[in-house]
Amino acid sequence: MADQGGPAGLRRSYERGVLLEAEADPDPVVQFGRWFEEAAAGGEIYEPNAMMLATVGADGRPACRAVLLKGFDERGFAFYTNLESRKAEELAANPYAALLFWWDRLHRQVRVEGPVELVDAAEADAYFASRPYGSRIGAWASPQSRVIAGRAPLEAQEAELRSRFPEGEPVPRPPHWGGYRVRPEAFEFWQGRRSRLHDRLRYARHGDGWRVERLAP
């Protein structure tokens, strides 16, 4: 008999909701906004704007990491990062990405796929200026994705930057830091259901609008 301990023995029944075509908004951005508001309400989900970002580099190998959504509208889904990081190098080689939101308490996930473009400089400047002081200093201090000798050099760089840009004074946006926007070509909304017969609605571009299709779970 197979050992049912460990991951194979874990079981959860999904019974928090349903997702029916008649109730879903024909605009996936509006539908996402509804679900995002529910995920953010009540504080049950620690980071409702956390999303997995999947990219593929020039070598054809995929990579995935968590980033934070910082804005969404009809143009797409925006996040910010070091423009010399691994993800940035991969997006330069292959400017397409996939996003995944997983809201466990609601038994929901949303997938978004599409091409990626840089956020314009004025928008990146405005968002950078809104960040806490420590986060702005950290954007200067960290050579993201690069090998470093240890934590001490990083902390020394942070201290030097705090001296150069004292708290309460403007901290300019680093030239190597900015934003990306994923422009959706496809969405999938997933609602967990009993007996693993989940609801899955896919939105695909169709002319100037969207075609909605149900997928088997």
mmCIF file of C-alpha atoms in Angstrom:
data_model
loop_
_atom_site.group_PDB
_atom_site.id
_atom_site.type_symbol
_atom_site.label_atom_id
_atom_site.label_comp_id
_atom_site.label_asym_id
_atom_site.label_seq_id
_atom_site.Cartn_x
_atom_site.Cartn_y
_atom_site.Cartn_z
ATOM 1 C CA MET A 1 0.000 0.000 0.000
ATOM 2 C CA ALA A 2 1.301 3.460 -0.866
ATOM 3 C CA ASP A 3 2.444 5.658 1.990
ATOM 4 C CA GLN A 4 -0.171 8.408 2.433
ATOM 5 C CA GLY A 5 2.036 10.568 4.631
ATOM 6 C CA GLY A 6 3.680 13.768 3.412
ATOM 7 C CA PRO A 7 2.290 15.772 0.489
ATOM 8 C CA ALA A 8 0.389 12.828 -0.990
ATOM 9 C CA GLY A 9 -1.741 12.558 2.139
ATOM 10 C CA LEU A 10 -2.815 16.201 2.294
ATOM 11 C CA ARG A 11 -6.439 16.829 1.329
ATOM 12 C CA ARG A 12 -8.675 19.923 1.288
ATOM 13 C CA SER A 13 -12.240 20.244 0.052
ATOM 14 C CA TYR A 14 -12.998 23.474 -1.809
ATOM 15 C CA GLU A 15 -16.485 24.715 -0.974
ATOM 16 C CA ARG A 16 -16.266 28.508 -0.687
ATOM 17 C CA GLY A 17 -18.042 29.527 -3.881
ATOM 18 C CA VAL A 18 -19.019 28.978 -7.491
ATOM 19 C CA LEU A 19 -18.119 30.658 -10.791
ATOM 20 C CA LEU A 20 -20.881 30.611 -13.395
ATOM 21 C CA GLU A 21 -20.910 32.200 -16.818
ATOM 22 C CA ALA A 22 -24.150 34.049 -16.079
ATOM 23 C CA GLU A 23 -22.581 35.754 -13.051
ATOM 24 C CA ALA A 24 -19.121 36.525 -14.463
ATOM 25 C CA ASP A 25 -18.535 39.979 -15.919
ATOM 26 C CA PRO A 26 -17.904 39.963 -19.685
ATOM 27 C CA ASP A 27 -14.851 42.182 -19.081
ATOM 28 C CA PRO A 28 -12.088 40.181 -17.352
ATOM 29 C CA VAL A 29 -10.498 43.306 -15.855
ATOM 30 C CA VAL A 30 -13.794 44.110 -14.133
ATOM 31 C CA GLN A 31 -14.096 40.498 -12.991
ATOM 32 C CA PHE A 32 -10.535 40.614 -11.646
ATOM 33 C CA GLY A 33 -11.332 43.817 -9.783
ATOM 34 C CA ARG A 34 -14.292 42.157 -8.064
ATOM 35 C CA TRP A 35 -12.212 39.210 -6.937
ATOM 36 C CA PHE A 36 -9.278 41.386 -5.916
ATOM 37 C CA GLU A 37 -11.510 43.525 -3.693
ATOM 38 C CA GLU A 38 -12.836 40.392 -2.015
ATOM 39 C CA ALA A 39 -9.285 39.080 -1.530
ATOM 40 C CA ALA A 40 -8.165 42.381 0.000
ATOM 41 C CA ALA A 41 -11.197 42.751 2.293
ATOM 42 C CA GLY A 42 -11.015 41.639 5.896
ATOM 43 C CA GLY A 43 -7.269 41.080 6.082
ATOM 44 C CA GLU A 44 -7.521 37.289 5.814
ATOM 45 C CA ILE A 45 -4.988 37.169 2.981
ATOM 46 C CA TYR A 46 -1.595 38.579 4.000
ATOM 47 C CA GLU A 47 -0.521 39.859 0.563
ATOM 48 C CA PRO A 48 -3.550 39.841 -1.758
ATOM 49 C CA ASN A 49 -1.482 41.622 -4.418
ATOM 50 C CA ALA A 50 1.236 38.945 -4.400
ATOM 51 C CA MET A 51 1.509 37.188 -7.753
ATOM 52 C CA MET A 52 3.785 34.607 -9.296
ATOM 53 C CA LEU A 53 5.601 35.968 -12.346
ATOM 54 C CA ALA A 54 6.799 33.400 -14.900
ATOM 55 C CA THR A 55 9.280 34.329 -17.614
ATOM 56 C CA VAL A 56 11.398 32.505 -20.181
ATOM 57 C CA GLY A 57 14.965 33.519 -20.972
ATOM 58 C CA ALA A 58 16.957 33.359 -24.182
ATOM 59 C CA ASP A 59 17.954 29.793 -23.280
ATOM 60 C CA GLY A 60 14.308 28.693 -23.345
ATOM 61 C CA ARG A 61 14.266 27.795 -19.655
ATOM 62 C CA PRO A 62 11.378 29.090 -17.525
ATOM 63 C CA ALA A 63 11.758 30.864 -14.196
ATOM 64 C CA CYS A 64 9.176 31.892 -11.628
ATOM 65 C CA ARG A 65 9.167 34.202 -8.614
ATOM 66 C CA ALA A 66 6.751 36.211 -6.474
ATOM 67 C CA VAL A 67 6.330 39.935 -7.114
ATOM 68 C CA LEU A 68 3.735 42.479 -5.979
ATOM 69 C CA LEU A 69 1.032 43.914 -8.208
ATOM 70 C CA LYS A 70 1.119 47.706 -8.001
ATOM 71 C CA GLY A 71 -1.670 48.651 -10.369
ATOM 72 C CA PHE A 72 -4.118 47.246 -12.880
ATOM 73 C CA ASP A 73 -6.527 48.697 -15.420
ATOM 74 C CA GLU A 74 -7.531 48.157 -19.029
ATOM 75 C CA ARG A 75 -3.870 48.631 -20.052
ATOM 76 C CA GLY A 76 -2.642 45.704 -17.962
ATOM 77 C CA PHE A 77 -0.976 44.655 -14.701
ATOM 78 C CA ALA A 78 2.004 46.666 -13.407
ATOM 79 C CA PHE A 79 4.883 45.687 -11.137
ATOM 80 C CA TYR A 80 8.249 47.283 -10.349
ATOM 81 C CA THR A 81 11.737 45.871 -10.068
ATOM 82 C CA ASN A 82 15.449 46.259 -10.730
ATOM 83 C CA LEU A 83 15.904 46.568 -14.501
ATOM 84 C CA GLU A 84 19.197 44.652 -14.309
ATOM 85 C CA SER A 85 17.736 41.650 -12.456
ATOM 86 C CA ARG A 86 17.338 38.158 -13.856
ATOM 87 C CA LYS A 87 13.653 38.738 -14.582
ATOM 88 C CA ALA A 88 14.523 41.919 -16.500
ATOM 89 C CA GLU A 89 17.142 40.089 -18.574
ATOM 90 C CA GLU A 90 14.601 37.387 -19.402
ATOM 91 C CA LEU A 91 11.923 39.919 -20.328
ATOM 92 C CA ALA A 92 14.406 41.680 -22.604
ATOM 93 C CA ALA A 93 15.076 38.385 -24.383
ATOM 94 C CA ASN A 94 11.434 37.277 -24.481
ATOM 95 C CA PRO A 95 8.930 40.049 -23.629
ATOM 96 C CA TYR A 96 6.064 37.763 -22.620
ATOM 97 C CA ALA A 97 5.007 36.681 -19.145
ATOM 98 C CA ALA A 98 2.421 34.773 -17.148
ATOM 99 C CA LEU A 99 1.006 35.838 -13.780
ATOM 100 C CA LEU A 100 -0.690 33.708 -11.150
ATOM 101 C CA PHE A 101 -2.672 34.981 -8.168
ATOM 102 C CA TRP A 102 -3.527 32.376 -5.504
ATOM 103 C CA TRP A 103 -6.036 33.413 -2.838
ATOM 104 C CA ASP A 104 -6.193 30.299 -0.684
ATOM 105 C CA ARG A 105 -8.833 31.467 1.812
ATOM 106 C CA LEU A 106 -11.252 32.088 -1.057
ATOM 107 C CA HIS A 107 -10.290 28.908 -2.946
ATOM 108 C CA ARG A 108 -9.492 31.007 -6.002
ATOM 109 C CA GLN A 109 -6.736 31.568 -8.494
ATOM 110 C CA VAL A 110 -6.382 33.866 -11.492
ATOM 111 C CA ARG A 111 -3.977 33.418 -14.390
ATOM 112 C CA VAL A 112 -2.988 36.262 -16.729
ATOM 113 C CA GLU A 113 -0.840 35.895 -19.858
ATOM 114 C CA GLY A 114 0.419 38.390 -22.406
ATOM 115 C CA PRO A 115 3.202 40.576 -23.768
ATOM 116 C CA VAL A 116 5.154 42.863 -21.471
ATOM 117 C CA GLU A 117 6.156 46.492 -21.894
ATOM 118 C CA LEU A 118 8.057 48.990 -19.754
ATOM 119 C CA VAL A 119 6.066 51.434 -17.650
ATOM 120 C CA ASP A 120 6.838 54.974 -18.799
ATOM 121 C CA ALA A 121 9.331 57.037 -16.812
ATOM 122 C CA ALA A 122 6.795 59.496 -15.373
ATOM 123 C CA GLU A 123 4.643 56.675 -13.999
ATOM 124 C CA ALA A 124 7.696 54.908 -12.553
ATOM 125 C CA ASP A 125 8.881 58.169 -10.950
ATOM 126 C CA ALA A 126 5.493 58.731 -9.345
ATOM 127 C CA TYR A 127 5.327 55.225 -7.914
ATOM 128 C CA PHE A 128 8.946 55.330 -6.682
ATOM 129 C CA ALA A 129 8.263 58.600 -4.841
ATOM 130 C CA SER A 130 5.308 56.957 -3.055
ATOM 131 C CA ARG A 131 7.438 54.143 -1.609
ATOM 132 C CA PRO A 132 8.629 54.174 2.022
ATOM 133 C CA TYR A 133 12.045 55.711 2.576
ATOM 134 C CA GLY A 134 13.705 52.374 3.364
ATOM 135 C CA SER A 135 12.366 50.797 0.176
ATOM 136 C CA ARG A 136 13.723 53.670 -1.927
ATOM 137 C CA ILE A 137 17.148 53.264 -0.326
ATOM 138 C CA GLY A 138 16.978 49.507 -0.824
ATOM 139 C CA ALA A 139 16.355 49.969 -4.552
ATOM 140 C CA TRP A 140 19.671 51.813 -4.775
ATOM 141 C CA ALA A 141 21.578 49.465 -2.467
ATOM 142 C CA SER A 142 20.780 46.060 -3.957
ATOM 143 C CA PRO A 143 22.398 44.756 -7.167
ATOM 144 C CA GLN A 144 19.451 42.399 -7.507
ATOM 145 C CA SER A 145 20.160 38.840 -8.679
ATOM 146 C CA ARG A 146 23.955 39.372 -8.568
ATOM 147 C CA VAL A 147 26.265 37.252 -6.419
ATOM 148 C CA ILE A 148 27.495 39.224 -3.387
ATOM 149 C CA ALA A 149 30.199 38.437 -0.819
ATOM 150 C CA GLY A 150 27.827 38.456 2.149
ATOM 151 C CA ARG A 151 25.296 40.616 3.949
ATOM 152 C CA ALA A 152 27.868 43.023 5.408
ATOM 153 C CA PRO A 153 28.692 44.756 2.085
ATOM 154 C CA LEU A 154 24.967 45.168 1.402
ATOM 155 C CA GLU A 155 24.394 46.778 4.787
ATOM 156 C CA ALA A 156 27.442 49.000 4.335
ATOM 157 C CA GLN A 157 26.061 50.168 0.993
ATOM 158 C CA GLU A 158 22.718 50.862 2.621
ATOM 159 C CA ALA A 159 24.389 52.955 5.351
ATOM 160 C CA GLU A 160 26.337 54.954 2.777
ATOM 161 C CA LEU A 161 23.164 55.647 0.812
ATOM 162 C CA ARG A 162 21.265 56.722 3.918
ATOM 163 C CA SER A 163 24.040 59.237 4.478
ATOM 164 C CA ARG A 164 23.909 60.414 0.863
ATOM 165 C CA PHE A 165 20.104 60.649 0.832
ATOM 166 C CA PRO A 166 19.014 61.571 4.386
ATOM 167 C CA GLU A 167 15.480 60.699 5.438
ATOM 168 C CA GLY A 168 13.068 63.533 4.733
ATOM 169 C CA GLU A 169 14.913 64.625 1.592
ATOM 170 C CA PRO A 170 14.100 63.468 -1.961
ATOM 171 C CA VAL A 171 15.516 60.129 -3.085
ATOM 172 C CA PRO A 172 15.695 60.021 -6.898
ATOM 173 C CA ARG A 173 14.636 56.897 -8.752
ATOM 174 C CA PRO A 174 17.710 54.836 -9.682
ATOM 175 C CA PRO A 175 18.360 54.597 -13.432
ATOM 176 C CA HIS A 176 18.343 50.788 -13.085
ATOM 177 C CA TRP A 177 14.895 50.626 -11.463
ATOM 178 C CA GLY A 178 11.484 50.803 -13.140
ATOM 179 C CA GLY A 179 8.255 49.048 -13.939
ATOM 180 C CA TYR A 180 6.729 46.535 -16.322
ATOM 181 C CA ARG A 181 3.163 46.098 -17.475
ATOM 182 C CA VAL A 182 1.744 42.754 -18.578
ATOM 183 C CA ARG A 183 -0.842 43.422 -21.308
ATOM 184 C CA PRO A 184 -3.329 40.565 -21.063
ATOM 185 C CA GLU A 185 -4.168 38.401 -24.046
ATOM 186 C CA ALA A 186 -5.759 35.701 -21.899
ATOM 187 C CA PHE A 187 -7.207 35.309 -18.388
ATOM 188 C CA GLU A 188 -8.318 32.245 -16.486
ATOM 189 C CA PHE A 189 -10.481 32.470 -13.364
ATOM 190 C CA TRP A 190 -10.497 29.338 -11.212
ATOM 191 C CA GLN A 191 -12.905 28.679 -8.371
ATOM 192 C CA GLY A 192 -12.338 25.553 -6.295
ATOM 193 C CA ARG A 193 -15.310 23.199 -6.072
ATOM 194 C CA ARG A 194 -16.144 19.970 -4.281
ATOM 195 C CA SER A 195 -14.763 16.658 -5.617
ATOM 196 C CA ARG A 196 -12.160 18.519 -7.672
ATOM 197 C CA LEU A 197 -14.847 19.530 -10.210
ATOM 198 C CA HIS A 198 -13.600 23.107 -10.193
ATOM 199 C CA ASP A 199 -15.001 26.030 -12.175
ATOM 200 C CA ARG A 200 -12.597 27.387 -14.800
ATOM 201 C CA LEU A 201 -13.514 30.289 -17.088
ATOM 202 C CA ARG A 202 -11.026 31.403 -19.720
ATOM 203 C CA TYR A 203 -11.211 34.817 -21.379
ATOM 204 C CA ALA A 204 -9.422 35.084 -24.740
ATOM 205 C CA ARG A 205 -9.087 38.147 -26.955
ATOM 206 C CA HIS A 206 -11.739 38.216 -29.675
ATOM 207 C CA GLY A 207 -11.778 41.292 -31.900
ATOM 208 C CA ASP A 208 -12.268 44.323 -29.681
ATOM 209 C CA GLY A 209 -13.670 42.227 -26.856
ATOM 210 C CA TRP A 210 -13.327 38.888 -25.104
ATOM 211 C CA ARG A 211 -14.571 35.350 -25.696
ATOM 212 C CA VAL A 212 -15.465 33.426 -22.534
ATOM 213 C CA GLU A 213 -15.032 29.641 -22.484
ATOM 214 C CA ARG A 214 -15.445 27.035 -19.768
ATOM 215 C CA LEU A 215 -12.542 24.614 -19.314
ATOM 216 C CA ALA A 216 -12.765 21.160 -17.819
ATOM 217 C CA PRO A 217 -11.167 21.088 -14.356
#
